[in-house]
């Protein structure tokens, strides 16, 4: 598929998806939503992809919904729009059984912040800014923000951010645990690439099962989580990479994982 609003590259087991509408801070229109969904499906199917990085072109990560595009389109069903655009993106990011890293290079607002929150790990530029933006135009949160934020920072802080529409700077986001690490702008992508290459050499199947276990445990009892862990461990224990890892340990050498 030829892309017009994103860039998609694969090297050394790492797929990089770059939101590429820098003239509007990578605000998302229907074409971009469709192309992101297609790229995520491609990354899921491709065994050569063992880690995914999402970032933005230019000075922004993603400014959320392109409101100018909405105005041009006229009256819409908000529900149908979300079911067609952002909901599939957020759901796929959470279900994709490969590591997903957000390299937040600038402003992440509205649905753009939702996309970043749906990623497994978030590295950010020290100039990045975050804003829910929905209350500023009379809307409620969407794109998974009402799911992720209370779980990450607690209900009170999440509601405060949603109500006030305040901008959160990078240092505040780090202090709240909303990003994993901060880097100067020129070091963000090199640092992200270093982590991505490391994860691309890891036991991909085991990492995917790890993600599945933690997603499940978010809403499970301890007993349910323990039982699910046992189920997933049965699967992991039958993989090539598990046997390779044990053999490498016994032979006192570095394992050579192949992602299977």
CSV table of C-alpha atoms in Angstrom, one decimal:
chain,number,residue,atom,x,y,z
A,1,UNK,CA,0.0,0.0,0.0
A,2,UNK,CA,1.3,3.4,-1.0
A,3,UNK,CA,1.0,5.9,1.9
A,4,UNK,CA,0.4,9.7,1.6
A,5,UNK,CA,0.0,10.7,5.2
A,6,UNK,CA,2.5,8.4,7.0
A,7,UNK,CA,6.0,7.0,6.5
A,8,UNK,CA,6.6,3.3,7.1
A,9,UNK,CA,10.1,1.9,7.2
A,10,UNK,CA,11.6,-1.5,8.3
A,11,UNK,CA,15.2,-2.0,9.3
A,12,UNK,CA,16.9,-4.5,11.7
A,13,UNK,CA,13.6,-5.9,12.8
A,14,UNK,CA,12.2,-2.4,13.8
A,15,UNK,CA,9.3,-0.9,11.9
A,16,UNK,CA,9.0,2.9,12.2
A,17,UNK,CA,5.7,4.5,11.6
A,18,UNK,CA,6.0,8.3,11.2
A,19,UNK,CA,2.9,10.4,11.2
A,20,UNK,CA,3.6,12.7,8.3
A,21,UNK,CA,1.5,15.8,8.1
A,22,UNK,CA,4.0,18.2,9.7
A,23,UNK,CA,2.2,21.3,8.4
A,24,UNK,CA,-0.6,20.6,10.8
A,25,UNK,CA,1.4,19.1,13.6
A,26,UNK,CA,0.4,15.7,12.3
A,27,UNK,CA,-3.3,16.2,13.0
A,28,UNK,CA,-5.2,13.1,11.9
A,29,UNK,CA,-7.7,13.1,9.1
A,30,UNK,CA,-9.6,10.1,7.7
A,31,UNK,CA,-6.8,9.2,5.3
A,32,UNK,CA,-4.2,9.1,8.1
A,33,UNK,CA,-6.4,7.0,10.3
A,34,UNK,CA,-6.9,4.6,7.5
A,35,UNK,CA,-3.2,4.4,6.7
A,36,UNK,CA,-2.2,4.0,10.3
A,37,UNK,CA,-4.6,1.1,10.6
A,38,UNK,CA,-3.2,-0.5,7.5
A,39,UNK,CA,0.4,-0.1,8.7
A,40,UNK,CA,-0.4,-1.6,12.1
A,41,UNK,CA,-2.0,-4.7,10.4
A,42,UNK,CA,1.1,-5.0,8.2
A,43,UNK,CA,3.4,-4.8,11.3
A,44,UNK,CA,1.3,-7.5,13.0
A,45,UNK,CA,1.4,-9.9,10.0
A,46,UNK,CA,5.1,-9.4,9.1
A,47,UNK,CA,7.4,-11.8,11.0
A,48,UNK,CA,10.3,-9.6,10.2
A,49,UNK,CA,8.8,-6.8,12.4
A,50,UNK,CA,9.8,-7.5,15.9
A,51,UNK,CA,9.3,-4.0,17.4
A,52,UNK,CA,7.3,-1.0,16.3
A,53,UNK,CA,8.2,2.7,16.8
A,54,UNK,CA,5.6,5.5,16.3
A,55,UNK,CA,6.7,9.1,16.0
A,56,UNK,CA,5.8,12.3,14.3
A,57,UNK,CA,7.4,14.3,11.5
A,58,UNK,CA,8.5,17.9,12.2
A,59,UNK,CA,7.8,19.6,15.5
A,60,UNK,CA,4.7,17.6,16.7
A,61,UNK,CA,3.8,14.1,17.6
A,62,UNK,CA,0.1,14.3,16.8
A,63,UNK,CA,-2.2,17.2,17.4
A,64,UNK,CA,-5.3,14.9,17.5
A,65,UNK,CA,-8.2,15.2,15.1
A,66,UNK,CA,-7.9,17.6,12.2
A,67,UNK,CA,-10.8,19.9,13.0
A,68,UNK,CA,-10.6,21.6,9.6
A,69,UNK,CA,-11.2,18.3,7.9
A,70,UNK,CA,-14.3,17.7,10.1
A,71,UNK,CA,-15.6,21.2,9.2
A,72,UNK,CA,-15.2,20.5,5.5
A,73,UNK,CA,-17.0,17.2,5.8
A,74,UNK,CA,-20.0,18.6,7.5
A,75,UNK,CA,-22.3,16.9,10.0
A,76,UNK,CA,-21.0,13.5,11.3
A,77,UNK,CA,-21.9,10.8,13.8
A,78,UNK,CA,-19.2,11.1,16.4
A,79,UNK,CA,-19.7,7.5,17.4
A,80,UNK,CA,-19.4,6.2,13.8
A,81,UNK,CA,-16.3,8.4,13.3
A,82,UNK,CA,-14.6,7.0,16.4
A,83,UNK,CA,-15.5,3.4,15.5
A,84,UNK,CA,-14.0,3.9,12.1
A,85,UNK,CA,-10.8,5.9,13.0
A,86,UNK,CA,-9.3,6.0,16.5
A,87,UNK,CA,-10.9,3.1,18.2
A,88,UNK,CA,-9.3,0.5,15.8
A,89,UNK,CA,-5.9,2.2,16.1
A,90,UNK,CA,-5.9,2.2,19.9
A,91,UNK,CA,-7.3,-1.4,20.1
A,92,UNK,CA,-4.7,-2.7,17.7
A,93,UNK,CA,-1.8,-1.0,19.6
A,94,UNK,CA,-2.9,-2.7,22.8
A,95,UNK,CA,-3.5,-6.1,21.2
A,96,UNK,CA,-0.4,-6.1,19.0
A,97,UNK,CA,1.9,-8.8,20.5
A,98,UNK,CA,5.1,-7.0,19.7
A,99,UNK,CA,6.7,-4.1,21.6
A,100,UNK,CA,5.4,-0.7,20.6
A,101,UNK,CA,7.4,2.4,21.5
A,102,UNK,CA,6.1,6.0,21.2
A,103,UNK,CA,8.8,8.6,20.5
A,104,UNK,CA,6.9,11.7,21.4
A,105,UNK,CA,8.8,14.4,19.6
A,106,UNK,CA,6.5,17.3,20.3
A,107,UNK,CA,2.9,18.1,21.1
A,108,UNK,CA,0.5,15.2,21.7
A,109,UNK,CA,-3.1,16.4,22.1
A,110,UNK,CA,-6.5,14.7,22.1
A,111,UNK,CA,-6.5,11.5,20.1
A,112,UNK,CA,-2.8,12.0,19.6
A,113,UNK,CA,-2.2,11.6,23.3
A,114,UNK,CA,-4.5,8.6,23.2
A,115,UNK,CA,-2.3,7.0,20.6
A,116,UNK,CA,0.8,7.7,22.7
A,117,UNK,CA,-0.9,6.3,25.8
A,118,UNK,CA,-1.8,3.1,24.0
A,119,UNK,CA,1.9,2.4,23.3
A,120,UNK,CA,3.8,0.1,25.6
A,121,UNK,CA,6.7,2.5,26.3
A,122,UNK,CA,6.8,6.2,25.9
A,123,UNK,CA,10.0,8.1,25.3
A,124,UNK,CA,9.7,11.9,24.9
A,125,UNK,CA,11.6,15.0,23.9
A,126,UNK,CA,12.1,17.4,26.8
A,127,UNK,CA,10.2,19.9,24.8
A,128,UNK,CA,7.1,17.6,24.4
A,129,UNK,CA,3.7,18.8,25.6
A,130,UNK,CA,0.6,16.9,26.4
A,131,UNK,CA,-3.1,18.1,26.4
A,132,UNK,CA,-6.4,16.3,26.4
A,133,UNK,CA,-8.0,19.2,24.5
A,134,UNK,CA,-11.6,17.7,24.5
A,135,UNK,CA,-13.1,20.0,27.1
A,136,UNK,CA,-11.8,22.9,25.2
A,137,UNK,CA,-14.3,22.1,22.4
A,138,UNK,CA,-17.1,20.8,24.6
A,139,UNK,CA,-16.4,17.1,24.1
A,140,UNK,CA,-15.7,14.2,26.5
A,141,UNK,CA,-12.4,12.2,26.3
A,142,UNK,CA,-12.0,9.5,23.6
A,143,UNK,CA,-9.3,7.5,21.9
A,144,UNK,CA,-8.8,5.5,25.1
A,145,UNK,CA,-7.7,8.5,27.2
A,146,UNK,CA,-10.5,7.8,29.8
A,147,UNK,CA,-9.1,4.3,30.1
A,148,UNK,CA,-5.4,4.9,30.3
A,149,UNK,CA,-5.1,8.1,32.3
A,150,UNK,CA,-6.9,7.0,35.5
A,151,UNK,CA,-4.9,3.8,35.5
A,152,UNK,CA,-1.6,5.6,35.1
A,153,UNK,CA,-2.1,8.6,37.4
A,154,UNK,CA,-5.2,8.0,39.4
A,155,UNK,CA,-8.8,9.3,39.0
A,156,UNK,CA,-8.3,12.6,40.6
A,157,UNK,CA,-5.3,13.7,38.5
A,158,UNK,CA,-7.0,12.4,35.3
A,159,UNK,CA,-10.2,14.3,36.0
A,160,UNK,CA,-8.2,17.5,36.7
A,161,UNK,CA,-6.4,17.3,33.4
A,162,UNK,CA,-9.7,16.5,31.6
A,163,UNK,CA,-11.6,19.3,33.3
A,164,UNK,CA,-9.0,22.1,33.1
A,165,UNK,CA,-7.6,21.3,29.6
A,166,UNK,CA,-4.2,22.3,31.0
A,167,UNK,CA,-1.0,21.7,29.1
A,168,UNK,CA,1.3,19.2,30.7
A,169,UNK,CA,5.0,19.8,30.1
A,170,UNK,CA,7.5,17.0,29.6
A,171,UNK,CA,9.0,17.2,33.1
A,172,UNK,CA,5.5,17.0,34.7
A,173,UNK,CA,4.6,14.1,32.4
A,174,UNK,CA,7.8,12.2,33.6
A,175,UNK,CA,7.1,13.0,37.2
A,176,UNK,CA,3.6,11.5,36.9
A,177,UNK,CA,4.8,8.4,35.1
A,178,UNK,CA,3.2,9.2,31.8
A,179,UNK,CA,6.4,8.9,30.0
A,180,UNK,CA,9.3,6.5,30.7
A,181,UNK,CA,12.2,8.8,29.9
A,182,UNK,CA,13.0,12.3,28.5
A,183,UNK,CA,15.7,13.2,26.1
A,184,UNK,CA,16.9,16.4,24.3
A,185,UNK,CA,15.2,16.7,21.0
A,186,UNK,CA,18.2,15.6,19.0
A,187,UNK,CA,18.7,12.5,21.2
A,188,UNK,CA,15.2,11.2,21.2
A,189,UNK,CA,15.2,9.1,18.1
A,190,UNK,CA,18.7,7.6,18.7
A,191,UNK,CA,17.7,6.6,22.2
A,192,UNK,CA,14.4,5.2,20.9
A,193,UNK,CA,16.2,3.3,18.2
A,194,UNK,CA,18.6,1.8,20.7
A,195,UNK,CA,15.8,0.4,22.8
A,196,UNK,CA,13.9,-0.8,19.7
A,197,UNK,CA,16.8,-2.7,18.3
A,198,UNK,CA,17.4,-4.3,21.7
A,199,UNK,CA,13.7,-5.4,21.9
A,200,UNK,CA,13.9,-6.6,18.3
A,201,UNK,CA,16.6,-9.1,19.3
A,202,UNK,CA,14.5,-10.3,22.3
A,203,UNK,CA,12.2,-13.3,22.3
A,204,UNK,CA,9.3,-11.7,20.5
A,205,UNK,CA,6.8,-14.4,21.3
A,206,UNK,CA,7.6,-14.2,25.0
A,207,UNK,CA,7.3,-10.4,25.0
A,208,UNK,CA,3.9,-10.7,23.3
A,209,UNK,CA,2.7,-13.1,25.9
A,210,UNK,CA,4.0,-10.7,28.6
A,211,UNK,CA,1.9,-7.9,27.1
A,212,UNK,CA,-1.1,-10.1,26.9
A,213,UNK,CA,-0.7,-11.1,30.6
A,214,UNK,CA,-0.4,-7.6,31.8
A,215,UNK,CA,-3.3,-6.3,29.7
A,216,UNK,CA,-5.5,-9.1,31.2
A,217,UNK,CA,-4.3,-8.5,34.7
A,218,UNK,CA,-5.5,-4.9,34.6
A,219,UNK,CA,-9.0,-6.0,35.2
A,220,UNK,CA,-8.5,-9.5,36.7
A,221,UNK,CA,-8.5,-10.8,40.3
A,222,UNK,CA,-5.2,-12.2,41.6
A,223,UNK,CA,-6.6,-15.7,41.2
A,224,UNK,CA,-7.6,-15.0,37.6
A,225,UNK,CA,-4.2,-13.5,36.9
A,226,UNK,CA,-2.3,-16.4,38.3
A,227,UNK,CA,-4.4,-18.9,36.3
A,228,UNK,CA,-3.8,-16.9,33.1
A,229,UNK,CA,-0.1,-16.7,33.8
A,230,UNK,CA,0.0,-20.5,34.0
A,231,UNK,CA,-1.9,-20.7,30.7
A,232,UNK,CA,0.5,-18.3,28.9
A,233,UNK,CA,3.5,-19.9,30.4
A,234,UNK,CA,2.5,-23.2,28.9
A,235,UNK,CA,2.5,-21.5,25.5
A,236,UNK,CA,5.8,-19.7,26.1
A,237,UNK,CA,7.5,-22.9,27.3
A,238,UNK,CA,6.9,-24.5,23.9
A,239,UNK,CA,8.6,-21.8,21.9
A,240,UNK,CA,11.9,-22.1,20.1
A,241,UNK,CA,13.2,-19.0,21.9
A,242,UNK,CA,12.5,-20.6,25.4
A,243,UNK,CA,14.6,-23.6,24.4
A,244,UNK,CA,17.3,-21.4,22.9
A,245,UNK,CA,17.4,-19.3,26.1
A,246,UNK,CA,17.8,-22.3,28.4
A,247,UNK,CA,20.4,-23.8,26.1
A,248,UNK,CA,22.4,-20.6,26.0
A,249,UNK,CA,22.2,-20.3,29.8
A,250,UNK,CA,23.6,-23.8,30.2
A,251,UNK,CA,26.3,-23.2,27.6
A,252,UNK,CA,27.2,-19.8,29.2
A,253,UNK,CA,26.7,-17.8,25.9
A,254,UNK,CA,24.4,-15.1,24.7
A,255,UNK,CA,21.1,-16.5,23.3
A,256,UNK,CA,20.2,-16.0,19.6
A,257,UNK,CA,16.4,-15.4,19.6
A,258,UNK,CA,14.5,-15.6,16.4
A,259,UNK,CA,11.1,-14.4,17.6
A,260,UNK,CA,9.4,-17.7,17.5
